[in-house]
């Protein structure tokens, strides 16, 4: 009995905990609004759970930036929290991951930590706080450049590199921008980057374009992790990189850090659904069978005793003329009622299954981020997007940050 009570308590606690997590399906209205170029509406439709958490703070800050927001305090609280906690690294076959737990227990992916600083920098630029913006960009660069020894493989990404390069250019530090551009070239060998590496004179104009709204998330029931796929078309700009590697890296890192825990938690919920379905089916079968058997028994008794039953089906109140007819009517009616119980239970089981599947479709990561990031030395025109230009007083380059949908 104690073991059963403990199991019940554990299930209850798990249910309470998971009920506070935003399910994938709860994002649908907010994601749809952002996809159709309405970041303000996206914020209005944003899920109400996880207030002040790392994931929602980064998501709302990104949406808020494109909705002309000026308050990055929630995001800056997150970056400060992460700075106060010690980063640790783990290795997996010479692949290095770094991690730091946020205040509410979420472990951000590497690109999410970097982007928290990048987005903070963009807010500071909007407020013309150039020195504060520089600190944030420097912090983002730190994670890509110096977190581990140079002889060890660790996280790096060309899309983040060109994003940081654009920020350096807007701050008037073209030499720093070229460091990141050179690293992007070394990773990709994209020849379109080479003109930006020649000489020391910065371009007059740069555009950093953000296309799409993140990956397509696909679930296979029974698998504790979804698959991420590209859902937005590649833009026709010279220097363009997909952000899909961010999410696949996120999965690799999760597997290295919490594979057994996440799979155990997921599968306990999965088997809970199966158990619930099985229990409902068993109870329904017993109930419907009992009704059918009772119907047969009552019908036999009616026929044997010669009892007259009033017909409620016709509504006429007339007595059934013969006991045999009465018995057959009762048996048929109760057998049909047994079928109705079966149908009702099957529908309930299907609904339980569907609810369970939706609840299991929960993989926490920062959404709304671009699918593609592109850099060009021309102005990018967008019909439905938004263009936010930045140029520090000491910069020779106007950098246009362009969100396209």
Coordinates of C-alpha atoms in Angstrom, one line a residue:
X1 CA 0.0 0.0 0.0
X2 CA 2.8 2.4 0.8
X3 CA 4.5 1.7 -2.5
X4 CA 1.2 2.3 -4.3
X5 CA 0.8 5.6 -2.4
X6 CA 4.3 6.7 -3.3
X7 CA 3.7 5.9 -6.9
X8 CA 0.5 7.9 -6.9
X9 CA 2.2 10.9 -5.2
X10 CA 5.0 10.8 -7.8
X11 CA 2.5 10.8 -10.6
X12 CA 0.6 13.7 -9.0
X13 CA 3.7 15.7 -8.6
X14 CA 4.8 15.0 -12.1
X15 CA 1.4 16.1 -13.4
X16 CA 1.5 19.3 -11.3
X17 CA 5.0 20.1 -12.6
X18 CA 4.2 19.4 -16.2
X19 CA 1.0 21.4 -16.1
X20 CA 3.1 24.6 -15.6
X21 CA 5.1 24.0 -18.8
X22 CA 4.0 25.5 -22.1
X23 CA 2.9 22.8 -24.4
X24 CA 3.8 23.0 -28.1
X25 CA 0.2 23.4 -29.1
X26 CA -0.3 26.4 -26.9
X27 CA 2.0 28.5 -29.1
X28 CA -0.1 28.1 -32.3
X29 CA -1.9 31.4 -32.2
X30 CA 1.2 33.4 -31.2
X31 CA 3.3 31.7 -33.9
X32 CA 0.6 32.3 -36.5
X33 CA 0.5 36.0 -35.7
X34 CA 4.3 36.4 -36.0
X35 CA 4.4 34.4 -39.2
X36 CA 1.9 36.9 -40.7
X37 CA 4.1 39.9 -39.7
X38 CA 2.2 41.0 -36.6
X39 CA 4.7 40.8 -33.6
X40 CA 2.4 42.8 -31.4
X41 CA -0.5 40.4 -31.9
X42 CA 1.9 37.6 -31.3
X43 CA 2.7 39.0 -27.9
X44 CA -1.0 39.4 -27.1
X45 CA -1.6 35.7 -28.0
X46 CA 1.5 34.5 -26.1
X47 CA 0.9 31.7 -23.6
X48 CA 0.5 32.8 -20.0
X49 CA 2.6 30.1 -18.3
X50 CA 6.3 30.3 -17.4
X51 CA 6.2 34.0 -16.6
X52 CA 9.7 35.2 -16.1
X53 CA 11.4 32.0 -17.3
X54 CA 14.4 32.0 -19.5
X55 CA 12.6 30.6 -22.6
X56 CA 9.7 33.0 -22.5
X57 CA 11.9 36.0 -21.6
X58 CA 14.0 35.5 -24.7
X59 CA 11.0 34.8 -26.9
X60 CA 9.1 37.9 -25.7
X61 CA 12.2 40.0 -26.0
X62 CA 12.7 39.0 -29.6
X63 CA 9.0 39.6 -30.5
X64 CA 9.0 42.8 -28.5
X65 CA 12.0 44.1 -30.4
X66 CA 10.1 43.9 -33.7
X67 CA 7.0 45.4 -32.0
X68 CA 9.1 48.5 -31.2
X69 CA 9.6 47.5 -27.6
X70 CA 12.2 49.3 -25.5
X71 CA 12.2 47.4 -22.3
X72 CA 14.8 44.6 -22.2
X73 CA 14.8 44.2 -18.4
X74 CA 13.3 40.7 -18.4
X75 CA 16.0 39.5 -20.8
X76 CA 18.8 41.3 -18.9
X77 CA 17.6 39.6 -15.7
X78 CA 18.1 36.3 -17.4
X79 CA 21.6 37.1 -18.6
X80 CA 22.6 38.4 -15.2
X81 CA 21.3 35.1 -13.6
X82 CA 23.3 33.0 -16.0
X83 CA 26.4 35.1 -15.3
X84 CA 26.0 34.5 -11.6
X85 CA 25.9 30.7 -12.1
X86 CA 28.9 28.7 -12.9
X87 CA 29.1 27.3 -16.4
X88 CA 30.1 23.7 -16.7
X89 CA 31.1 21.7 -19.7
X90 CA 30.8 18.0 -20.6
X91 CA 32.4 16.0 -23.2
X92 CA 31.0 13.4 -25.6
X93 CA 33.5 11.8 -27.9
X94 CA 35.6 15.0 -28.1
X95 CA 32.5 17.2 -28.7
X96 CA 32.2 19.9 -26.0
X97 CA 29.0 21.4 -24.7
X98 CA 28.7 24.2 -22.2
X99 CA 25.7 24.7 -20.0
X100 CA 24.3 26.7 -17.2
X101 CA 21.0 26.2 -15.4
X102 CA 18.6 29.2 -15.4
X103 CA 16.8 30.3 -12.3
X104 CA 13.7 28.2 -13.0
X105 CA 15.7 25.1 -13.9
X106 CA 15.8 25.3 -17.7
X107 CA 19.2 24.5 -19.2
X108 CA 19.6 26.9 -22.2
X109 CA 21.2 25.7 -25.4
X110 CA 24.4 27.4 -26.3
X111 CA 22.9 29.4 -29.1
X112 CA 20.1 30.6 -26.8
X113 CA 22.7 31.9 -24.3
X114 CA 24.5 33.7 -27.0
X115 CA 21.3 35.1 -28.5
X116 CA 20.2 36.4 -25.1
X117 CA 23.3 38.7 -25.2
X118 CA 22.8 39.5 -28.9
X119 CA 19.2 40.6 -28.5
X120 CA 20.2 42.6 -25.4
X121 CA 22.8 44.4 -27.5
X122 CA 20.1 45.3 -30.1
X123 CA 17.9 46.8 -27.4
X124 CA 20.8 48.9 -26.1
X125 CA 21.5 50.1 -29.6
X126 CA 17.9 51.2 -30.0
X127 CA 18.3 53.2 -26.8
X128 CA 21.7 54.5 -28.2
X129 CA 23.5 53.0 -25.2
X130 CA 26.5 52.0 -27.4
X131 CA 29.0 51.1 -24.6
X132 CA 26.4 48.8 -23.0
X133 CA 25.7 47.2 -26.4
X134 CA 29.4 46.6 -26.9
X135 CA 29.6 44.7 -23.6
X136 CA 26.8 42.4 -24.7
X137 CA 28.3 41.8 -28.1
X138 CA 31.7 41.1 -26.4
X139 CA 30.0 38.6 -24.2
X140 CA 28.4 36.8 -27.1
X141 CA 31.7 36.6 -28.9
X142 CA 33.3 35.2 -25.8
X143 CA 31.2 32.1 -25.9
X144 CA 32.2 31.4 -29.6
X145 CA 35.9 32.3 -29.2
X146 CA 37.3 31.5 -25.8
X147 CA 35.1 29.3 -23.8
X148 CA 37.3 26.3 -24.2
X149 CA 40.9 25.7 -25.3
X150 CA 41.4 26.2 -29.0
X151 CA 42.5 22.6 -29.5
X152 CA 39.1 21.3 -28.4
X153 CA 36.1 21.2 -30.6
X154 CA 33.2 23.2 -29.3
X155 CA 30.1 25.1 -30.4
X156 CA 30.5 27.6 -33.3
X157 CA 28.1 28.7 -36.0
X158 CA 28.4 30.8 -39.2
X159 CA 24.9 32.3 -38.8
X160 CA 25.8 33.6 -35.4
X161 CA 29.1 34.8 -36.7
X162 CA 27.6 37.0 -39.3
X163 CA 25.0 38.3 -36.9
X164 CA 27.8 39.3 -34.4
X165 CA 29.8 40.8 -37.3
X166 CA 26.9 43.0 -38.2
X167 CA 26.6 44.2 -34.6
X168 CA 30.4 45.0 -34.5
X169 CA 30.0 47.0 -37.8
X170 CA 27.1 49.0 -36.4
X171 CA 29.3 49.8 -33.3
X172 CA 32.1 51.1 -35.6
X173 CA 34.5 48.2 -34.9
X174 CA 35.1 46.8 -38.4
X175 CA 38.2 45.0 -37.4
X176 CA 36.2 42.9 -34.9
X177 CA 33.5 42.4 -37.5
X178 CA 36.1 40.9 -39.9
X179 CA 37.3 38.5 -37.2
X180 CA 33.8 37.0 -37.1
X181 CA 33.5 37.1 -40.9
X182 CA 36.8 35.3 -41.3
X183 CA 35.7 32.6 -38.9
X184 CA 32.4 32.2 -40.9
X185 CA 34.4 31.8 -44.1
X186 CA 36.7 29.2 -42.4
X187 CA 33.7 27.1 -41.4
X188 CA 31.8 27.4 -44.7
X189 CA 34.3 28.4 -47.5
X190 CA 31.6 30.7 -48.8
X191 CA 33.3 32.8 -51.5
X192 CA 30.8 35.6 -51.1
X193 CA 32.3 36.5 -47.7
X194 CA 35.8 37.2 -49.2
X195 CA 35.1 40.7 -50.5
X196 CA 34.3 41.8 -47.0
X197 CA 37.6 40.5 -45.7
X198 CA 39.7 42.5 -48.1
X199 CA 41.2 45.8 -46.9
X200 CA 40.3 47.8 -43.8
X201 CA 37.7 50.2 -45.1
X202 CA 34.2 49.2 -43.9
X203 CA 31.2 49.3 -46.3
X204 CA 28.8 52.2 -46.1
X205 CA 25.8 49.9 -45.8
X206 CA 25.2 46.4 -44.5
X207 CA 21.9 44.5 -44.2
X208 CA 21.4 41.5 -41.9
X209 CA 18.2 39.8 -43.0
X210 CA 16.1 37.4 -40.9
X211 CA 13.9 35.1 -42.8
X212 CA 11.3 32.6 -41.5
X213 CA 10.2 31.9 -38.0
X214 CA 12.1 28.7 -37.0
X215 CA 12.0 25.0 -37.7
X216 CA 9.2 22.6 -38.4
X217 CA 8.7 20.4 -35.3
X218 CA 7.5 16.9 -36.1
X219 CA 6.5 14.3 -33.4
X220 CA 6.4 10.6 -33.6
X221 CA 4.3 9.2 -30.8
X222 CA 6.5 7.1 -28.5
X223 CA 9.7 9.0 -29.3
X224 CA 10.7 11.4 -26.5
X225 CA 12.2 13.9 -28.9
X226 CA 10.8 15.5 -32.0
X227 CA 12.6 16.0 -35.3
X228 CA 13.5 19.5 -36.6
X229 CA 13.2 20.3 -40.3
X230 CA 13.4 23.3 -42.5
X231 CA 10.0 24.8 -43.3
X232 CA 11.0 28.1 -44.9
X233 CA 12.5 28.6 -48.3
X234 CA 16.2 29.7 -48.5
X235 CA 16.3 33.5 -49.4
X236 CA 18.1 34.6 -52.6
X237 CA 20.8 36.6 -50.9
X238 CA 24.6 36.1 -51.3
X239 CA 25.7 35.2 -47.8
X240 CA 23.0 33.0 -46.2
X241 CA 23.1 30.4 -43.5
X242 CA 20.4 28.2 -42.0
X243 CA 19.8 28.1 -38.3
X244 CA 18.6 24.5 -38.4
X245 CA 22.0 23.3 -36.9
X246 CA 21.1 25.2 -33.7
X247 CA 18.2 23.0 -33.0
X248 CA 19.9 19.8 -33.9
X249 CA 22.8 20.7 -31.7
X250 CA 20.2 21.4 -29.0
X251 CA 19.0 17.8 -29.3
X252 CA 22.6 16.4 -29.3
X253 CA 23.3 18.4 -26.1
X254 CA 20.1 17.3 -24.4
X255 CA 20.9 13.7 -25.2
X256 CA 24.4 14.1 -23.7
X257 CA 23.2 15.9 -20.6
X258 CA 19.8 14.5 -19.8
X259 CA 19.1 11.5 -22.1
X260 CA 18.1 9.0 -19.4
X261 CA 16.2 11.6 -17.3
X262 CA 14.2 13.0 -20.2
X263 CA 13.5 9.6 -21.8
X264 CA 12.5 8.2 -18.4
X265 CA 10.1 11.1 -17.7
X266 CA 8.7 11.0 -21.2
X267 CA 8.2 7.2 -21.2
X268 CA 6.5 7.3 -17.8
X269 CA 4.0 9.7 -19.2
X270 CA 3.7 7.6 -22.3
X271 CA 3.0 4.4 -20.4
X272 CA 0.6 6.3 -18.2
X273 CA -1.5 7.1 -21.2
X274 CA -1.4 3.5 -22.3
X275 CA -2.4 2.4 -18.8
X276 CA -5.2 4.9 -18.7
X277 CA -6.5 3.8 -22.1
X278 CA -6.3 0.1 -21.1
X279 CA -8.1 0.8 -17.8
X280 CA -10.9 2.7 -19.6
X281 CA -11.3 -0.1 -22.2
X282 CA -11.3 -2.8 -19.5
X283 CA -13.9 -1.0 -17.4
X284 CA -16.0 -0.2 -20.5
X285 CA -15.9 -3.8 -21.7
X286 CA -16.9 -5.1 -18.3
X287 CA -19.8 -2.6 -18.0
X288 CA -21.1 -3.2 -21.5
X289 CA -20.9 -7.0 -21.2
X290 CA -22.7 -6.8 -17.8
X291 CA -25.5 -4.8 -19.4
X292 CA -25.8 -7.3 -22.3
X293 CA -25.8 -10.3 -20.0
X294 CA -28.3 -8.7 -17.7
X295 CA -30.5 -7.9 -20.7
X296 CA -30.5 -11.6 -21.7
X297 CA -31.2 -12.7 -18.1
X298 CA -34.1 -10.2 -17.6
X299 CA -35.6 -11.1 -21.0
X300 CA -35.6 -14.8 -20.1
X301 CA -37.2 -14.0 -16.8
X302 CA -39.9 -11.9 -18.4
X303 CA -40.7 -14.6 -20.9
X304 CA -40.7 -17.3 -18.2
X305 CA -42.9 -15.4 -15.7
X306 CA -45.3 -13.9 -18.3
X307 CA -44.8 -10.4 -17.0
X308 CA -46.3 -7.5 -19.0
X309 CA -44.0 -4.5 -19.6
X310 CA -45.1 -1.1 -20.7
X311 CA -43.5 0.0 -23.9
X312 CA -41.6 3.2 -23.2
X313 CA -40.2 3.3 -26.7
X314 CA -43.5 4.0 -28.4
X315 CA -44.7 6.4 -25.8
X316 CA -48.2 5.0 -26.2
X317 CA -48.3 3.4 -22.8
X318 CA -49.9 0.3 -24.3
X319 CA -49.0 -3.0 -22.7
X320 CA -47.0 -5.5 -24.8
X321 CA -49.5 -8.2 -25.8
X322 CA -47.3 -11.2 -25.2
X323 CA -44.6 -12.0 -22.7
X324 CA -42.3 -13.3 -25.4
X325 CA -42.5 -9.9 -27.2
X326 CA -41.8 -8.1 -24.0
X327 CA -38.8 -10.3 -23.3
X328 CA -37.4 -9.9 -26.7
X329 CA -37.9 -6.1 -26.5
X330 CA -36.0 -5.9 -23.2
X331 CA -33.2 -8.1 -24.4
X332 CA -32.8 -6.1 -27.6
X333 CA -32.9 -2.7 -25.8
X334 CA -30.4 -3.7 -23.2
X335 CA -28.1 -5.2 -25.8
X336 CA -28.2 -2.0 -27.7
X337 CA -27.4 -0.1 -24.5
X338 CA -24.4 -2.3 -24.1
X339 CA -23.3 -1.3 -27.6
X340 CA -23.8 2.4 -26.7
X341 CA -21.5 2.0 -23.7
X342 CA -18.9 0.4 -25.9
X343 CA -19.1 3.3 -28.3
X344 CA -19.0 5.9 -25.6
X345 CA -16.0 4.3 -23.9
X346 CA -14.1 4.0 -27.3
X347 CA -14.7 7.7 -27.9
X348 CA -13.5 8.5 -24.4
X349 CA -10.4 6.4 -24.9
X350 CA -9.7 8.2 -28.2
X351 CA -10.0 11.6 -26.5
X352 CA -7.7 10.5 -23.7
X353 CA -5.2 9.2 -26.2
X354 CA -5.4 12.5 -28.2
X355 CA -5.0 14.6 -25.1
X356 CA -2.1 12.5 -24.0
X357 CA -0.4 12.8 -27.3
X358 CA -0.7 16.6 -27.3
X359 CA 0.6 16.8 -23.7
X360 CA 3.7 14.7 -24.7
X361 CA 4.4 17.1 -27.6
X362 CA 6.5 19.3 -25.4
X363 CA 10.0 20.2 -26.2
X364 CA 11.2 23.4 -24.7
X365 CA 13.4 25.6 -26.8
X366 CA 13.4 29.3 -27.8
X367 CA 10.9 29.8 -30.7
X368 CA 10.2 32.6 -33.1
X369 CA 13.9 32.9 -34.1
X370 CA 14.8 33.1 -37.8
X371 CA 15.1 30.1 -40.1
X372 CA 17.7 31.9 -42.2
X373 CA 20.2 34.7 -41.6
X374 CA 21.7 36.6 -44.5
X375 CA 24.3 39.3 -44.8
X376 CA 24.7 41.7 -47.8
X377 CA 26.3 45.0 -48.5
X378 CA 23.1 46.4 -50.1
X379 CA 19.8 47.5 -48.7
X380 CA 17.2 44.7 -48.5
X381 CA 13.7 45.8 -49.4
X382 CA 10.8 44.1 -47.7
X383 CA 7.1 44.5 -48.3
X384 CA 5.7 42.9 -45.2
X385 CA 8.7 43.0 -42.8
X386 CA 10.5 45.6 -40.7
X387 CA 13.8 47.4 -41.1
X388 CA 15.6 48.7 -38.0
X389 CA 18.9 50.6 -38.9
X390 CA 21.7 51.2 -36.4
X391 CA 24.8 53.2 -36.6
X392 CA 26.9 54.3 -33.6
X393 CA 28.4 57.9 -33.8
X394 CA 31.9 56.5 -34.5
X395 CA 30.7 54.0 -37.1
X396 CA 31.1 54.4 -40.9
X397 CA 28.5 51.7 -41.6
X398 CA 24.7 51.9 -41.3
X399 CA 23.6 48.4 -40.6
X400 CA 20.0 47.5 -41.4
X401 CA 18.5 44.7 -39.3
X402 CA 15.6 43.4 -41.4
X403 CA 12.9 40.9 -40.3
X404 CA 11.2 39.3 -43.2
X405 CA 8.3 36.9 -42.9

